[in-house]
Amino acid sequence: MASILVIEDEQRIRESLATRLSERGHDVETVVNALEGIERAVSGAFDVVVLDLGLPDLDGVEALRMIRAVSEVPIVVATARDDEQDIIDVLNKGADDYVVKPYSADHLEARIRAVLRRSGDSNDSEIIVVGGLRLDPDSHEAILDGRNLDLTARAFDLLVYLASREGKLIGKRELLAEVWRQPYGGADKTVDVHLSWLRKELGETAAAPRYLHTKRGVGVRLVDPKR
Ligand code: CA
C-alpha cells in the first residue's frame, strides 16, 4: 500500500487510476496541472508520483526537472511518447521509471511496486561487507582489501545490487530491470561489459573468479571468496 500522487490532465485517465489504485488499497490524490502537481509532489506527503508528460500548463519534462531539483520522491512518468530517445531523456532527468500510454492500472501498479522496492533499497544506506569488499551506498565508496576501487556510478550500483544479495544467483534480466531500469530487456551485452569492468577492478577474471561467479546463460552471483 502506498501514498500515490497522480498528476494527469485527462479526466478519464485520472478518475480511472484513482478508482483502480484505491481499490487496491492505495491512498491516491490527483491533480490536473503541473504547477499544482509540483507543489504537492515536493510536499513529502507521497511515496511515489505518477507524472503525465503532456500537461497543459508546463512541459512534463520541465515539471520533472523542477520536482527533482528539490525532492527525491520516486517518479513514474506516463508518456504518450514511446520514442526511445525521449524515454532515455526522462530517465536521465530523474524519472525512476515510465509507462507508455495507453497503459493499464495493473501495469502502472507493477511499475510503482518496482520503484518502491528500489527506493526502499537505496534508502537502506547500510554499509555492505562481503569478504574484503566494503561498499558504502551513501558515499559511493567501494573498497577492496583496503584499496579504493575506481567504479562508474552504474558499475557501483551493480556491485551493490549483487553484494547485497550475496550468494544468490541473479539473472541478467533482473539486473537490467533493477540496476539499469530497463524492465523490458535491452542489450544483454551491457551487463556483460559492466561485469567485465568490475572483474578487472576486483582483480579477477571470468576464468579465475573470486567474487563474481558467472553461470553461463543463467546469471551471476557474488560470493565471499574466503568462504
Ligand atoms: Ca495529458
PDB file of C-alpha atoms and ligand atoms in Angstrom:
ATOM      1  CA  MET A   1       0.000   0.000   0.000  1.00  0.00           C
ATOM      2  CA  ALA A   2       1.373   3.360  -0.984  1.00  0.00           C
ATOM      3  CA  SER A   3       0.519   7.009  -0.940  1.00  0.00           C
ATOM      4  CA  ILE A   4       0.352   7.991  -4.614  1.00  0.00           C
ATOM      5  CA  LEU A   5       0.105  11.374  -6.305  1.00  0.00           C
ATOM      6  CA  VAL A   6      -1.251  11.282  -9.861  1.00  0.00           C
ATOM      7  CA  ILE A   7      -0.590  14.372 -11.991  1.00  0.00           C
ATOM      8  CA  GLU A   8      -2.775  13.951 -15.069  1.00  0.00           C
ATOM      9  CA  ASP A   9      -4.912  16.383 -17.045  1.00  0.00           C
ATOM     10  CA  GLU A  10      -7.082  13.812 -18.817  1.00  0.00           C
ATOM     11  CA  GLN A  11     -10.118  13.330 -16.638  1.00  0.00           C
ATOM     12  CA  ARG A  12     -10.870   9.812 -17.872  1.00  0.00           C
ATOM     13  CA  ILE A  13      -7.372   8.520 -17.045  1.00  0.00           C
ATOM     14  CA  ARG A  14      -7.230  10.435 -13.768  1.00  0.00           C
ATOM     15  CA  GLU A  15     -10.518   9.082 -12.478  1.00  0.00           C
ATOM     16  CA  SER A  16      -9.879   5.566 -13.643  1.00  0.00           C
ATOM     17  CA  LEU A  17      -6.453   5.491 -11.962  1.00  0.00           C
ATOM     18  CA  ALA A  18      -7.838   6.948  -8.746  1.00  0.00           C
ATOM     19  CA  THR A  19     -10.539   4.280  -8.675  1.00  0.00           C
ATOM     20  CA  ARG A  20      -8.383   1.328  -9.638  1.00  0.00           C
ATOM     21  CA  LEU A  21      -5.448   2.189  -7.390  1.00  0.00           C
ATOM     22  CA  SER A  22      -7.748   2.949  -4.436  1.00  0.00           C
ATOM     23  CA  GLU A  23      -9.450  -0.406  -4.951  1.00  0.00           C
ATOM     24  CA  ARG A  24      -6.059  -2.000  -4.454  1.00  0.00           C
ATOM     25  CA  GLY A  25      -5.695  -0.280  -1.111  1.00  0.00           C
ATOM     26  CA  HIS A  26      -3.535   2.675  -2.136  1.00  0.00           C
ATOM     27  CA  ASP A  27      -4.039   6.194  -0.955  1.00  0.00           C
ATOM     28  CA  VAL A  28      -4.470   8.296  -4.113  1.00  0.00           C
ATOM     29  CA  GLU A  29      -4.529  12.040  -4.670  1.00  0.00           C
ATOM     30  CA  THR A  30      -4.974  13.525  -8.126  1.00  0.00           C
ATOM     31  CA  VAL A  31      -4.157  16.928  -9.542  1.00  0.00           C
ATOM     32  CA  VAL A  32      -4.828  18.252 -13.041  1.00  0.00           C
ATOM     33  CA  ASN A  33      -1.928  20.539 -13.814  1.00  0.00           C
ATOM     34  CA  ALA A  34       1.839  20.744 -13.449  1.00  0.00           C
ATOM     35  CA  LEU A  35       2.159  23.713 -11.107  1.00  0.00           C
ATOM     36  CA  GLU A  36      -0.181  22.286  -8.512  1.00  0.00           C
ATOM     37  CA  GLY A  37       1.388  18.877  -9.100  1.00  0.00           C
ATOM     38  CA  ILE A  38       4.905  20.131  -8.414  1.00  0.00           C
ATOM     39  CA  GLU A  39       3.759  21.794  -5.204  1.00  0.00           C
ATOM     40  CA  ARG A  40       2.102  18.590  -3.983  1.00  0.00           C
ATOM     41  CA  ALA A  41       4.908  16.319  -5.228  1.00  0.00           C
ATOM     42  CA  VAL A  42       7.593  18.065  -3.198  1.00  0.00           C
ATOM     43  CA  SER A  43       5.442  18.223  -0.042  1.00  0.00           C
ATOM     44  CA  GLY A  44       6.865  14.967   1.286  1.00  0.00           C
ATOM     45  CA  ALA A  45       3.364  13.505   1.594  1.00  0.00           C
ATOM     46  CA  PHE A  46       3.751  10.845  -1.113  1.00  0.00           C
ATOM     47  CA  ASP A  47       5.640   7.590  -1.596  1.00  0.00           C
ATOM     48  CA  VAL A  48       5.510   7.919  -5.355  1.00  0.00           C
ATOM     49  CA  VAL A  49       4.409  10.383  -8.033  1.00  0.00           C
ATOM     50  CA  VAL A  50       2.859   9.444 -11.382  1.00  0.00           C
ATOM     51  CA  LEU A  51       3.560  12.309 -13.764  1.00  0.00           C
ATOM     52  CA  ASP A  52       1.895  12.720 -17.160  1.00  0.00           C
ATOM     53  CA  LEU A  53       4.368  14.332 -19.554  1.00  0.00           C
ATOM     54  CA  GLY A  54       1.676  16.025 -21.635  1.00  0.00           C
ATOM     55  CA  LEU A  55       0.265  18.652 -19.301  1.00  0.00           C
ATOM     56  CA  PRO A  56      -1.490  21.868 -20.372  1.00  0.00           C
ATOM     57  CA  ASP A  57       0.414  24.426 -18.329  1.00  0.00           C
ATOM     58  CA  LEU A  58       4.010  23.229 -18.409  1.00  0.00           C
ATOM     59  CA  ASP A  59       6.007  20.633 -20.304  1.00  0.00           C
ATOM     60  CA  GLY A  60       6.103  17.440 -18.252  1.00  0.00           C
ATOM     61  CA  VAL A  61       9.861  17.091 -18.641  1.00  0.00           C
ATOM     62  CA  GLU A  62      10.262  20.578 -17.172  1.00  0.00           C
ATOM     63  CA  ALA A  63       7.919  19.610 -14.311  1.00  0.00           C
ATOM     64  CA  LEU A  64      10.044  16.513 -13.731  1.00  0.00           C
ATOM     65  CA  ARG A  65      13.195  18.605 -13.589  1.00  0.00           C
ATOM     66  CA  MET A  66      11.611  21.026 -11.119  1.00  0.00           C
ATOM     67  CA  ILE A  67      10.447  18.269  -8.798  1.00  0.00           C
ATOM     68  CA  ARG A  68      13.848  16.581  -8.969  1.00  0.00           C
ATOM     69  CA  ALA A  69      15.607  19.834  -8.123  1.00  0.00           C
ATOM     70  CA  VAL A  70      14.140  19.750  -4.627  1.00  0.00           C
ATOM     71  CA  SER A  71      12.828  16.242  -3.975  1.00  0.00           C
ATOM     72  CA  GLU A  72      13.943  12.641  -4.174  1.00  0.00           C
ATOM     73  CA  VAL A  73      10.371  11.340  -4.317  1.00  0.00           C
ATOM     74  CA  PRO A  74      10.156   8.396  -6.753  1.00  0.00           C
ATOM     75  CA  ILE A  75       8.571   9.440 -10.063  1.00  0.00           C
ATOM     76  CA  VAL A  76       6.943   7.219 -12.665  1.00  0.00           C
ATOM     77  CA  VAL A  77       6.454   9.127 -15.895  1.00  0.00           C
ATOM     78  CA  ALA A  78       3.411   8.399 -18.070  1.00  0.00           C
ATOM     79  CA  THR A  79       4.161   9.242 -21.641  1.00  0.00           C
ATOM     80  CA  ALA A  80       2.467   9.044 -24.996  1.00  0.00           C
ATOM     81  CA  ARG A  81       5.936   9.348 -26.455  1.00  0.00           C
ATOM     82  CA  ASP A  82       7.382   5.910 -26.924  1.00  0.00           C
ATOM     83  CA  ASP A  83      10.412   7.193 -28.752  1.00  0.00           C
ATOM     84  CA  GLU A  84      13.396   5.507 -27.096  1.00  0.00           C
ATOM     85  CA  GLN A  85      15.386   8.755 -27.046  1.00  0.00           C
ATOM     86  CA  ASP A  86      12.587  10.587 -25.195  1.00  0.00           C
ATOM     87  CA  ILE A  87      12.401   7.828 -22.634  1.00  0.00           C
ATOM     88  CA  ILE A  88      16.155   7.799 -22.102  1.00  0.00           C
ATOM     89  CA  ASP A  89      15.931  11.571 -21.726  1.00  0.00           C
ATOM     90  CA  VAL A  90      13.305  11.448 -18.933  1.00  0.00           C
ATOM     91  CA  LEU A  91      15.173   8.665 -17.146  1.00  0.00           C
ATOM     92  CA  ASN A  92      18.313  10.786 -17.309  1.00  0.00           C
ATOM     93  CA  LYS A  93      16.393  13.766 -15.933  1.00  0.00           C
ATOM     94  CA  GLY A  94      15.484  11.813 -12.839  1.00  0.00           C
ATOM     95  CA  ALA A  95      12.391   9.723 -13.591  1.00  0.00           C
ATOM     96  CA  ASP A  96      12.581   6.371 -11.820  1.00  0.00           C
ATOM     97  CA  ASP A  97      10.508   4.527 -14.388  1.00  0.00           C
ATOM     98  CA  TYR A  98       7.958   5.091 -17.131  1.00  0.00           C
ATOM     99  CA  VAL A  99       4.806   3.714 -18.688  1.00  0.00           C
ATOM    100  CA  VAL A 100       3.756   4.353 -22.271  1.00  0.00           C
ATOM    101  CA  LYS A 101       0.125   5.295 -22.933  1.00  0.00           C
ATOM    102  CA  PRO A 102      -2.235   3.561 -23.150  1.00  0.00           C
ATOM    103  CA  TYR A 103      -1.345   1.544 -20.065  1.00  0.00           C
ATOM    104  CA  SER A 104      -3.456  -0.428 -17.621  1.00  0.00           C
ATOM    105  CA  ALA A 105      -3.767   0.290 -13.906  1.00  0.00           C
ATOM    106  CA  ASP A 106      -2.272  -3.169 -13.305  1.00  0.00           C
ATOM    107  CA  HIS A 107       0.752  -2.333 -15.385  1.00  0.00           C
ATOM    108  CA  LEU A 108       1.219   1.016 -13.664  1.00  0.00           C
ATOM    109  CA  GLU A 109       0.887  -0.607 -10.264  1.00  0.00           C
ATOM    110  CA  ALA A 110       3.586  -3.129 -11.135  1.00  0.00           C
ATOM    111  CA  ARG A 111       5.911  -0.287 -12.129  1.00  0.00           C
ATOM    112  CA  ILE A 112       5.061   1.580  -8.900  1.00  0.00           C
ATOM    113  CA  ARG A 113       5.870  -1.512  -6.853  1.00  0.00           C
ATOM    114  CA  ALA A 114       9.198  -1.955  -8.606  1.00  0.00           C
ATOM    115  CA  VAL A 115      10.057   1.698  -7.994  1.00  0.00           C
ATOM    116  CA  LEU A 116       9.118   1.483  -4.314  1.00  0.00           C
ATOM    117  CA  ARG A 117      11.181  -1.668  -3.917  1.00  0.00           C
ATOM    118  CA  ARG A 118      14.183   0.087  -5.400  1.00  0.00           C
ATOM    119  CA  SER A 119      13.757   3.280  -3.420  1.00  0.00           C
ATOM    120  CA  GLY A 120      13.480   1.119  -0.304  1.00  0.00           C
ATOM    121  CA  ASP A 121      16.811  -0.404  -1.280  1.00  0.00           C
ATOM    122  CA  SER A 122      18.516   2.910  -1.830  1.00  0.00           C
ATOM    123  CA  ASN A 123      17.261   4.344   1.446  1.00  0.00           C
ATOM    124  CA  ASP A 124      18.868   1.401   3.123  1.00  0.00           C
ATOM    125  CA  SER A 125      22.244   3.038   3.350  1.00  0.00           C
ATOM    126  CA  GLU A 126      23.913   0.428   5.483  1.00  0.00           C
ATOM    127  CA  ILE A 127      27.464  -0.429   4.605  1.00  0.00           C
ATOM    128  CA  ILE A 128      27.725  -3.752   2.798  1.00  0.00           C
ATOM    129  CA  VAL A 129      30.643  -6.022   3.583  1.00  0.00           C
ATOM    130  CA  VAL A 130      31.420  -9.238   1.728  1.00  0.00           C
ATOM    131  CA  GLY A 131      34.861 -10.683   2.441  1.00  0.00           C
ATOM    132  CA  GLY A 132      37.410  -7.948   1.750  1.00  0.00           C
ATOM    133  CA  LEU A 133      34.882  -5.875  -0.126  1.00  0.00           C
ATOM    134  CA  ARG A 134      33.290  -2.899   1.591  1.00  0.00           C
ATOM    135  CA  LEU A 135      30.613  -0.781  -0.104  1.00  0.00           C
ATOM    136  CA  ASP A 136      29.147   2.446   1.208  1.00  0.00           C
ATOM    137  CA  PRO A 137      25.971   3.320  -0.759  1.00  0.00           C
ATOM    138  CA  ASP A 138      25.866   6.813   0.789  1.00  0.00           C
ATOM    139  CA  SER A 139      29.332   7.946  -0.204  1.00  0.00           C
ATOM    140  CA  HIS A 140      29.524   5.667  -3.266  1.00  0.00           C
ATOM    141  CA  GLU A 141      32.803   4.339  -1.909  1.00  0.00           C
ATOM    142  CA  ALA A 142      33.941   0.857  -2.827  1.00  0.00           C
ATOM    143  CA  ILE A 143      36.967  -0.587  -1.064  1.00  0.00           C
ATOM    144  CA  LEU A 144      38.611  -3.935  -1.719  1.00  0.00           C
ATOM    145  CA  ASP A 145      41.231  -5.120   0.768  1.00  0.00           C
ATOM    146  CA  GLY A 146      41.865  -1.502   1.794  1.00  0.00           C
ATOM    147  CA  ARG A 147      42.161  -0.232  -1.766  1.00  0.00           C
ATOM    148  CA  ASN A 148      39.684   2.253  -3.240  1.00  0.00           C
ATOM    149  CA  LEU A 149      38.036   0.964  -6.388  1.00  0.00           C
ATOM    150  CA  ASP A 150      37.520   3.311  -9.315  1.00  0.00           C
ATOM    151  CA  LEU A 151      34.000   2.487 -10.498  1.00  0.00           C
ATOM    152  CA  THR A 152      31.445   4.267 -12.657  1.00  0.00           C
ATOM    153  CA  ALA A 153      28.133   5.013 -10.927  1.00  0.00           C
ATOM    154  CA  ARG A 154      26.441   2.164 -12.775  1.00  0.00           C
ATOM    155  CA  ALA A 155      29.202  -0.345 -12.022  1.00  0.00           C
ATOM    156  CA  PHE A 156      28.952   0.685  -8.371  1.00  0.00           C
ATOM    157  CA  ASP A 157      25.166   0.186  -8.384  1.00  0.00           C
ATOM    158  CA  LEU A 158      25.639  -3.215  -9.994  1.00  0.00           C
ATOM    159  CA  LEU A 159      28.184  -4.206  -7.375  1.00  0.00           C
ATOM    160  CA  VAL A 160      25.909  -3.035  -4.543  1.00  0.00           C
ATOM    161  CA  TYR A 161      22.981  -4.936  -6.037  1.00  0.00           C
ATOM    162  CA  LEU A 162      24.987  -8.164  -6.242  1.00  0.00           C
ATOM    163  CA  ALA A 163      26.785  -7.760  -2.911  1.00  0.00           C
ATOM    164  CA  SER A 164      23.569  -7.049  -1.009  1.00  0.00           C
ATOM    165  CA  ARG A 165      22.297 -10.397  -2.352  1.00  0.00           C
ATOM    166  CA  GLU A 166      25.431 -12.331  -1.542  1.00  0.00           C
ATOM    167  CA  GLY A 167      25.403 -15.942  -2.745  1.00  0.00           C
ATOM    168  CA  LYS A 168      22.217 -15.530  -4.766  1.00  0.00           C
ATOM    169  CA  LEU A 169      22.328 -16.296  -8.482  1.00  0.00           C
ATOM    170  CA  ILE A 170      20.887 -13.280 -10.293  1.00  0.00           C
ATOM    171  CA  GLY A 171      19.774 -13.240 -13.920  1.00  0.00           C
ATOM    172  CA  LYS A 172      20.708 -10.588 -16.433  1.00  0.00           C
ATOM    173  CA  ARG A 173      17.045  -9.708 -16.944  1.00  0.00           C
ATOM    174  CA  GLU A 174      16.712  -8.852 -13.265  1.00  0.00           C
ATOM    175  CA  LEU A 175      19.897  -6.786 -13.422  1.00  0.00           C
ATOM    176  CA  LEU A 176      18.656  -4.895 -16.477  1.00  0.00           C
ATOM    177  CA  ALA A 177      15.332  -4.231 -14.742  1.00  0.00           C
ATOM    178  CA  GLU A 178      16.659  -3.303 -11.317  1.00  0.00           C
ATOM    179  CA  VAL A 179      20.059  -1.724 -11.978  1.00  0.00           C
ATOM    180  CA  TRP A 180      19.537  -0.332 -15.494  1.00  0.00           C
ATOM    181  CA  ARG A 181      15.819   0.204 -15.102  1.00  0.00           C
ATOM    182  CA  GLN A 182      15.121  -1.474 -18.412  1.00  0.00           C
ATOM    183  CA  PRO A 183      12.365  -3.904 -17.393  1.00  0.00           C
ATOM    184  CA  TYR A 184      11.665  -4.830 -20.992  1.00  0.00           C
ATOM    185  CA  GLY A 185      15.132  -6.012 -21.815  1.00  0.00           C
ATOM    186  CA  GLY A 186      17.818  -4.155 -23.623  1.00  0.00           C
ATOM    187  CA  ALA A 187      21.241  -5.247 -24.672  1.00  0.00           C
ATOM    188  CA  ASP A 188      22.499  -8.242 -22.704  1.00  0.00           C
ATOM    189  CA  LYS A 189      25.946  -7.035 -23.629  1.00  0.00           C
ATOM    190  CA  THR A 190      25.527  -4.036 -21.302  1.00  0.00           C
ATOM    191  CA  VAL A 191      25.562  -6.331 -18.293  1.00  0.00           C
ATOM    192  CA  ASP A 192      28.488  -8.355 -19.661  1.00  0.00           C
ATOM    193  CA  VAL A 193      30.542  -5.255 -20.302  1.00  0.00           C
ATOM    194  CA  HIS A 194      29.960  -3.927 -16.780  1.00  0.00           C
ATOM    195  CA  LEU A 195      30.710  -7.306 -15.239  1.00  0.00           C
ATOM    196  CA  SER A 196      33.960  -7.403 -17.124  1.00  0.00           C
ATOM    197  CA  TRP A 197      34.871  -3.902 -15.843  1.00  0.00           C
ATOM    198  CA  LEU A 198      34.012  -4.999 -12.330  1.00  0.00           C
ATOM    199  CA  ARG A 199      36.170  -8.102 -12.645  1.00  0.00           C
ATOM    200  CA  LYS A 200      39.064  -6.002 -13.802  1.00  0.00           C
ATOM    201  CA  GLU A 201      38.691  -3.651 -10.826  1.00  0.00           C
ATOM    202  CA  LEU A 202      38.302  -6.592  -8.477  1.00  0.00           C
ATOM    203  CA  GLY A 203      41.492  -8.097  -9.906  1.00  0.00           C
ATOM    204  CA  GLU A 204      39.918 -11.290 -11.185  1.00  0.00           C
ATOM    205  CA  THR A 205      38.857 -12.877 -14.451  1.00  0.00           C
ATOM    206  CA  ALA A 206      35.870 -14.913 -15.599  1.00  0.00           C
ATOM    207  CA  ALA A 207      38.173 -17.934 -15.921  1.00  0.00           C
ATOM    208  CA  ALA A 208      39.624 -17.437 -12.425  1.00  0.00           C
ATOM    209  CA  PRO A 209      36.784 -15.859 -10.423  1.00  0.00           C
ATOM    210  CA  ARG A 210      36.945 -14.819  -6.787  1.00  0.00           C
ATOM    211  CA  TYR A 211      33.910 -12.648  -6.019  1.00  0.00           C
ATOM    212  CA  LEU A 212      31.968 -12.761  -9.279  1.00  0.00           C
ATOM    213  CA  HIS A 213      30.859 -16.179 -10.456  1.00  0.00           C
ATOM    214  CA  THR A 214      29.003 -16.332 -13.753  1.00  0.00           C
ATOM    215  CA  LYS A 215      26.813 -19.211 -14.721  1.00  0.00           C
ATOM    216  CA  ARG A 216      26.622 -19.075 -18.487  1.00  0.00           C
ATOM    217  CA  GLY A 217      23.161 -18.295 -19.784  1.00  0.00           C
ATOM    218  CA  VAL A 218      21.743 -18.081 -16.254  1.00  0.00           C
ATOM    219  CA  GLY A 219      23.275 -15.211 -14.340  1.00  0.00           C
ATOM    220  CA  VAL A 220      25.891 -14.150 -11.863  1.00  0.00           C
ATOM    221  CA  ARG A 221      26.382 -14.448  -8.130  1.00  0.00           C
ATOM    222  CA  LEU A 222      28.701 -12.558  -5.833  1.00  0.00           C
ATOM    223  CA  VAL A 223      30.333 -14.628  -3.105  1.00  0.00           C
ATOM    224  CA  ASP A 224      32.876 -14.238  -0.331  1.00  0.00           C
ATOM    225  CA  PRO A 225      35.938 -15.954  -1.854  1.00  0.00           C
ATOM    226  CA  LYS A 226      37.199 -17.000   1.575  1.00  0.00           C
ATOM    227  CA  ARG A 227      34.071 -18.936   2.356  1.00  0.00           C
TER     228      ARG A 227
HETATM  229 CA    CA B   1      -2.004  14.741 -20.867  1.00  0.00          CA
END
